[in-house]
Structure formats: C-alpha cells, structure tokens
mmCIF file of C-alpha atoms in Angstrom:
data_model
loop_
_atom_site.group_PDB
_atom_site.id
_atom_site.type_symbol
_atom_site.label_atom_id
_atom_site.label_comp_id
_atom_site.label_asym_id
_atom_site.label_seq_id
_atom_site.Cartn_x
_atom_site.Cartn_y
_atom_site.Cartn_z
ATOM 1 C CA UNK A 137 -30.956 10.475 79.434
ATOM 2 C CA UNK A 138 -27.431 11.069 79.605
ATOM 3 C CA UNK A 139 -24.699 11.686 77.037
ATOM 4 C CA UNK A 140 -23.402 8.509 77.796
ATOM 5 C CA UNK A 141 -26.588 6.789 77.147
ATOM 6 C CA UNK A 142 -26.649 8.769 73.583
ATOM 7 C CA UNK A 143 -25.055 6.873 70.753
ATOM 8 C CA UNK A 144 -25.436 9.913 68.440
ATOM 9 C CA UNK A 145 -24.012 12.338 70.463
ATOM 10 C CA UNK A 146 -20.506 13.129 71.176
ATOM 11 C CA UNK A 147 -18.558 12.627 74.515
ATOM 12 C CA UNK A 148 -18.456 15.987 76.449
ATOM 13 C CA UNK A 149 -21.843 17.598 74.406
ATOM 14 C CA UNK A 150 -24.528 17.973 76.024
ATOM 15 C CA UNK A 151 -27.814 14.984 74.872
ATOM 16 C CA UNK A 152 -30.068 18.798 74.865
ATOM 17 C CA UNK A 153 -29.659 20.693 72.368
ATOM 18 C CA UNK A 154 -31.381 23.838 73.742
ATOM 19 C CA UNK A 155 -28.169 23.675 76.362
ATOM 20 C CA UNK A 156 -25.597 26.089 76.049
ATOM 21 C CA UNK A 157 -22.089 24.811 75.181
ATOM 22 C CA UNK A 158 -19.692 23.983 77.378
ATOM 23 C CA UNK A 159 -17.336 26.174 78.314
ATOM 24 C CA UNK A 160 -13.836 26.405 76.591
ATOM 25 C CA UNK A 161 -10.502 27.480 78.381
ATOM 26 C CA UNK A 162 -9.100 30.495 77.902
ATOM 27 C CA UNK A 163 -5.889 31.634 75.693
ATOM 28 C CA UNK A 164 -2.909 32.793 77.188
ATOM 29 C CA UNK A 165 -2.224 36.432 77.588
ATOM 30 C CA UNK A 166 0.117 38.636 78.796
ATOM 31 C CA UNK A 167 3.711 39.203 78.299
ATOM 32 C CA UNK A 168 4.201 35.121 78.573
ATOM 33 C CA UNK A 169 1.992 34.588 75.439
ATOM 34 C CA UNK A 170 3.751 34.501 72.468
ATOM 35 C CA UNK A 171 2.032 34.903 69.274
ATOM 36 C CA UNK A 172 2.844 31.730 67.002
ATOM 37 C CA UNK A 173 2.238 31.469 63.511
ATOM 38 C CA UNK A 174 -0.097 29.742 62.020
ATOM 39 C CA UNK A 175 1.478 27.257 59.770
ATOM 40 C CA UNK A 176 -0.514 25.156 57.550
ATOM 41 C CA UNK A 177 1.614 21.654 57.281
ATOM 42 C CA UNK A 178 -0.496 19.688 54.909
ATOM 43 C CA UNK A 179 0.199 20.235 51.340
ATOM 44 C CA UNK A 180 -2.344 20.844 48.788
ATOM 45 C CA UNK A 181 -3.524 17.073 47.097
ATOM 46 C CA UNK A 182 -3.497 17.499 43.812
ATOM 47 C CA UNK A 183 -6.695 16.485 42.071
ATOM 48 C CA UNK A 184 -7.632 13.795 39.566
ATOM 49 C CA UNK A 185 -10.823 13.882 37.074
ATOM 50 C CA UNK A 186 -10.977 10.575 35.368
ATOM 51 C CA UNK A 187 -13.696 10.584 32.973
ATOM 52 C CA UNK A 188 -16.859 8.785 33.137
ATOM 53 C CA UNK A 189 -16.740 5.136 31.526
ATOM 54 C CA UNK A 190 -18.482 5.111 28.247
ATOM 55 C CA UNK A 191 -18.507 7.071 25.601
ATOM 56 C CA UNK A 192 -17.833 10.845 24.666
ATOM 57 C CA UNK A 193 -15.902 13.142 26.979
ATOM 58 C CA UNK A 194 -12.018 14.552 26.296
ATOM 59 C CA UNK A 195 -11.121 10.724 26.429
ATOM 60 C CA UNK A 196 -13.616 9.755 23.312
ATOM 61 C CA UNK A 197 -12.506 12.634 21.295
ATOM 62 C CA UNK A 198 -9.001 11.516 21.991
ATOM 63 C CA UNK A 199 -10.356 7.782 20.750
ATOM 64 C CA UNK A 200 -12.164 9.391 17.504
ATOM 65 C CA UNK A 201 -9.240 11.455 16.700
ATOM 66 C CA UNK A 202 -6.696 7.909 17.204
ATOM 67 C CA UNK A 203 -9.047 6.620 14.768
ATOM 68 C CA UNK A 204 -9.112 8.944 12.354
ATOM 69 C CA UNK A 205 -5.215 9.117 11.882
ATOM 70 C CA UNK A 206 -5.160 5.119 11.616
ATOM 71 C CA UNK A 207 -7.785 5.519 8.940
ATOM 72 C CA UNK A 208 -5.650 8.016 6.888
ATOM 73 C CA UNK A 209 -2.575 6.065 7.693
ATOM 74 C CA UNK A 210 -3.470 2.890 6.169
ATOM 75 C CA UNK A 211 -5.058 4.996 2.887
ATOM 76 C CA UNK A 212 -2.058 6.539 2.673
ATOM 77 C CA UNK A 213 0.373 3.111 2.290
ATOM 78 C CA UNK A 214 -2.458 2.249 0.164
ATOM 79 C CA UNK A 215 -2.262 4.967 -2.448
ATOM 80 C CA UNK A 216 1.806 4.757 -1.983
ATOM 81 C CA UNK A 217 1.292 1.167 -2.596
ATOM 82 C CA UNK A 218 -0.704 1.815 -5.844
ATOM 83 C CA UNK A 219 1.974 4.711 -6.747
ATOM 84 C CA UNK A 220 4.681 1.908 -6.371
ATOM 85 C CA UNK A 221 2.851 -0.836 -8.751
ATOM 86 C CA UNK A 222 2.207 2.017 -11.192
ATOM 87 C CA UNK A 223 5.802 3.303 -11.391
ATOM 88 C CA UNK A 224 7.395 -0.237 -11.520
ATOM 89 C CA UNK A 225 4.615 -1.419 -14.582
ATOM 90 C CA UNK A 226 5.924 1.825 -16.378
ATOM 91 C CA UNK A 227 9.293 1.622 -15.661
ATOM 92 C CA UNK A 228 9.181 -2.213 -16.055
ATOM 93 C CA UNK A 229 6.766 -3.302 -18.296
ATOM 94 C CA UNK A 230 7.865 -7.151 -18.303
ATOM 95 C CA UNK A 231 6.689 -9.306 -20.833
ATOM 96 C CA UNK A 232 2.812 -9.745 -21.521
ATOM 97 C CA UNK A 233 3.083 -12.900 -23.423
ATOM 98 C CA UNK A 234 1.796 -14.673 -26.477
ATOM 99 C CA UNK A 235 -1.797 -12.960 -25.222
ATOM 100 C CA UNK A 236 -1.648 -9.816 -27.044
ATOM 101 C CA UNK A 237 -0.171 -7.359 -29.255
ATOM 102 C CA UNK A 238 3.504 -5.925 -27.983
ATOM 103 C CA UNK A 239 4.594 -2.661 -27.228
ATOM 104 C CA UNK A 240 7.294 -3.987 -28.399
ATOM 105 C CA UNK A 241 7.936 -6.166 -31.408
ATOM 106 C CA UNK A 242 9.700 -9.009 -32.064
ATOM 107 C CA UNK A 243 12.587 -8.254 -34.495
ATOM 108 C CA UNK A 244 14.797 -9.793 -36.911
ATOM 109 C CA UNK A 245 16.595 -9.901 -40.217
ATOM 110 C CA UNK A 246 16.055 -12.070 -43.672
ATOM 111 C CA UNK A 247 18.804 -14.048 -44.731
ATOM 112 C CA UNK A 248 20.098 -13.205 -47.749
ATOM 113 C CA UNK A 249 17.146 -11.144 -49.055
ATOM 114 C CA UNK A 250 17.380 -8.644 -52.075
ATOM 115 C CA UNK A 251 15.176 -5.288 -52.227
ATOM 116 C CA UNK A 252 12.214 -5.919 -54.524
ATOM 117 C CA UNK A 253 12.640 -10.157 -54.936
ATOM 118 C CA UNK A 254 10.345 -12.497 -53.774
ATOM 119 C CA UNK A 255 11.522 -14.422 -50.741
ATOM 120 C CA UNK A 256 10.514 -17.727 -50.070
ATOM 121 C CA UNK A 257 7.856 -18.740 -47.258
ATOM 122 C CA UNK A 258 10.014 -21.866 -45.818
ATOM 123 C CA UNK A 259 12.808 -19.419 -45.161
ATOM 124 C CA UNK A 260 10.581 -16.540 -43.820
ATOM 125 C CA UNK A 261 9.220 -19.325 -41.351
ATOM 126 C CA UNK A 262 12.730 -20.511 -40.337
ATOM 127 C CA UNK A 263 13.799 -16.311 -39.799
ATOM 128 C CA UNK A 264 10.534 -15.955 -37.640
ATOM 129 C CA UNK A 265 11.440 -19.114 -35.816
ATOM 130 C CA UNK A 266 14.923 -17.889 -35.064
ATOM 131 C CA UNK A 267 13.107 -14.265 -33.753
ATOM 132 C CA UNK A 268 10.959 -16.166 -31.524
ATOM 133 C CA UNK A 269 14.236 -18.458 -29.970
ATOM 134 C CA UNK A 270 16.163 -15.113 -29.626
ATOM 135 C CA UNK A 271 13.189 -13.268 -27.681
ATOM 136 C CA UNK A 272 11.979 -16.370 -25.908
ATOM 137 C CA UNK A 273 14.717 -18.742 -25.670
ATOM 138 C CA UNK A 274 14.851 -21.702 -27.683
ATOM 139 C CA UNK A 275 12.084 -24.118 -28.537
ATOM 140 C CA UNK A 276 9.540 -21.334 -27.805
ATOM 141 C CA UNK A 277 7.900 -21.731 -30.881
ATOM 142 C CA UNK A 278 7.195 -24.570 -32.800
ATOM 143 C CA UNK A 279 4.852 -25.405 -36.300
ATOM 144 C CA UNK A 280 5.710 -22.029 -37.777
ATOM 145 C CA UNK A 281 4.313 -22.002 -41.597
ATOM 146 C CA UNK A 282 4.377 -18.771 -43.361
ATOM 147 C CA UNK A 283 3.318 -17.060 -47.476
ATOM 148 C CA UNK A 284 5.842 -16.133 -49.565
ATOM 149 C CA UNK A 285 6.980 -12.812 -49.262
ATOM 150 C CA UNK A 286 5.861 -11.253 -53.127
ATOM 151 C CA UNK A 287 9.107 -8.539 -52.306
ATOM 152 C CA UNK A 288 11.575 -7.450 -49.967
ATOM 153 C CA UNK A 289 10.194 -3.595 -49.374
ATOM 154 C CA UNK A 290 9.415 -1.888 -47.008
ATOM 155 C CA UNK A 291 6.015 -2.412 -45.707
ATOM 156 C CA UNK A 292 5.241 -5.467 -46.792
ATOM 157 C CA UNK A 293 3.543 -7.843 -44.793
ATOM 158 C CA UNK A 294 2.242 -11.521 -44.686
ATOM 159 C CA UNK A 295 0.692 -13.235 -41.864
ATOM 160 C CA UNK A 296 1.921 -16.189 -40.572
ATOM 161 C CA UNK A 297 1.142 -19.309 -38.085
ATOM 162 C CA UNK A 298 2.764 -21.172 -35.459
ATOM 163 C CA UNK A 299 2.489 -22.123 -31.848
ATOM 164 C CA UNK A 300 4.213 -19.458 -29.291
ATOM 165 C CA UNK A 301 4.524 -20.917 -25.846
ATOM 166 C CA UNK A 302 1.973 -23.462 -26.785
ATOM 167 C CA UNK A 303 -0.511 -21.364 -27.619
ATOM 168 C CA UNK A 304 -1.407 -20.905 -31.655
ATOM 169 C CA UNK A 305 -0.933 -17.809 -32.745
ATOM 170 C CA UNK A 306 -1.329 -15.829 -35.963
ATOM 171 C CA UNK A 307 2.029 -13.706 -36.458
ATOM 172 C CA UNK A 308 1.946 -10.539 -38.895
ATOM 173 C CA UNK A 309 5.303 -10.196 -40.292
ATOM 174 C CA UNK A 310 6.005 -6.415 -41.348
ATOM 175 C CA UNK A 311 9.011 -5.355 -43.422
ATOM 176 C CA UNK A 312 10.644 -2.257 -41.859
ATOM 177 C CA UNK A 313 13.017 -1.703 -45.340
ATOM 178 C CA UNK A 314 13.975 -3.024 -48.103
ATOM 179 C CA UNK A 315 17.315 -4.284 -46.745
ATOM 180 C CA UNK A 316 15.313 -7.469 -44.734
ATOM 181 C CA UNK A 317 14.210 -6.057 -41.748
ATOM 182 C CA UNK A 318 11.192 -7.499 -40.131
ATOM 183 C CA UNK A 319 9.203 -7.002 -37.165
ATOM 184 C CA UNK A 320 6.615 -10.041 -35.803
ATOM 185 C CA UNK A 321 3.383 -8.724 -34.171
ATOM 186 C CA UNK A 322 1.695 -11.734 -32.719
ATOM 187 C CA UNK A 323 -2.401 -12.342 -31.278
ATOM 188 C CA UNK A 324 -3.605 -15.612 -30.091
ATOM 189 C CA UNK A 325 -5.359 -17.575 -33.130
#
C-alpha cells in the first residue's frame, strides 16, 4: 500500500512505520550563512477562566457577599426609618384625641370667680365649653353638664360630661389656684 492509498498518513511519510525518515536538506554554512535571529512574532493570548455554571466558585461568593450587603442595606433604612417615626412622635406629639388622657391638658380660666366661693355648675359648663372651642375649634363639644364647684381653690375638682368630637366623655375639671384656673382631663365615658 502506498502513502497515497493511506488516509491516515501524511503526504511525503512513509505508510511503514519501521522506515526511516526521509531525509531533510541541509542548512547553509559557510561564510554566506548568516545567523538570523529567532524572533517569536505571535504575542502571548491572554487567558480567560470563566467559572463553571452553577453554584459556588469566586463568582458565588461574589453573589453571597451582593446579598449580604442588600440584606443590611434595606435593615438599615429600616431602623433609620423607625429612628425617623420615633424622633418626629417625640418631637411632634400631635393630638391623640378624645381617646385618652393628655399629656397635655386642656386649659382655661373661670369667669368672674372669687378664691374660696362656690361657683355655679351652668357657668363651669359654659367655661369648659369655651376650653374645648379654643383647643378644638368651635362646635367641638356639645351637651356639656357639670357640679357646682363647692370653692374656687386650688385643687379642687368636679367631674363633668359632655360629648367631645362626638364621642361622650367624662371631663375632670382640676383647679390649678385659687384665682380660677382650671385644667380639663378628659377619658371616653
């Protein structure tokens, strides 16, 4: 068989391989050969590792640790978020209503009261009324019935009713002095 008869081997080898090689021509020497450099023209190809698909590997670390910082980014505008609420309630309480006790009372000031007289329940209720209208705004309270007051001192108290906001209430009235201050702590009836 020939080489040309061969698919597997190459033109010019010979099909045996016990055969020697063929022979190769000779270099140039003398004072005509010149030496040349060898030069190597291709440039080095830089090399790529892409990681495996899946998970785990430099590029799932990198994923885990993305992760992570979205996790404490988010609980950290939560907790600012709860910060914020917290300093705006304390800073601005608002109002809570005729559904509870104040932090703040309602104030006013009895008409024409003297220390240690009586003062007269119709005209209590009309002072608490105008309390209300100044805290409120008008017509905020309505139905307002209250004791007579056995002195103007302070500490005194009665308890009085009316409607706040539509909603009945029961409204302690406390004397702050004897001049005819008063403050109005109210709680839903």
């Amino acid at each position: 068989m020939s080489t040309q008869d061969d698919p597997y081997v190459a033109p010019g080898q010979p099909s045996d391989p016990a055969a020697p090689p063929p022979p190769q021509p000779a270099a140039p020497s003398g004072p005509t050969a010149y030496a040349q450099p060898q030069t190597a023209y291709a440039q080095p190809q830089p090399t790529y590792a892409y990681p495996a698909p899946g998970y785990g590997g430099a590029s799932g670390s990198g994923r885990g640790l993305a992760v992570a910082a979205l996790v404490v980014a988010v609980l950290a505008l939560v907790a600012a978020g709860v910060a914020l609420v917290v300093v705006l309630l304390a800073l601005f309480p608002g109002d809570p209503g005729p559904y509870g006790p104040y932090d703040e009372a309602i104030t006013g000031t009895l008409a024409q009261a003297e220390a240690g007289q009586p003062y007269a329940g119709a005209d209590l209720a009309d002072e608490v009324a105008r309390a209300f209208d100044t805290y409120y705004g008008p017509d905020s309270i309505s139905g307002t019935t209250c004791p007579d007051l056995p002195s103007v001192s302070e500490g005194e108290s009665v308890t009085c009713t009316g409607t706040v906001l539509d909603v009945p209430s029961d409204l302690e009235v406390l004397l702050t002095d004897d001049r005819g201050h008063f403050e109005v702590l109210e709680s839903p009836s």
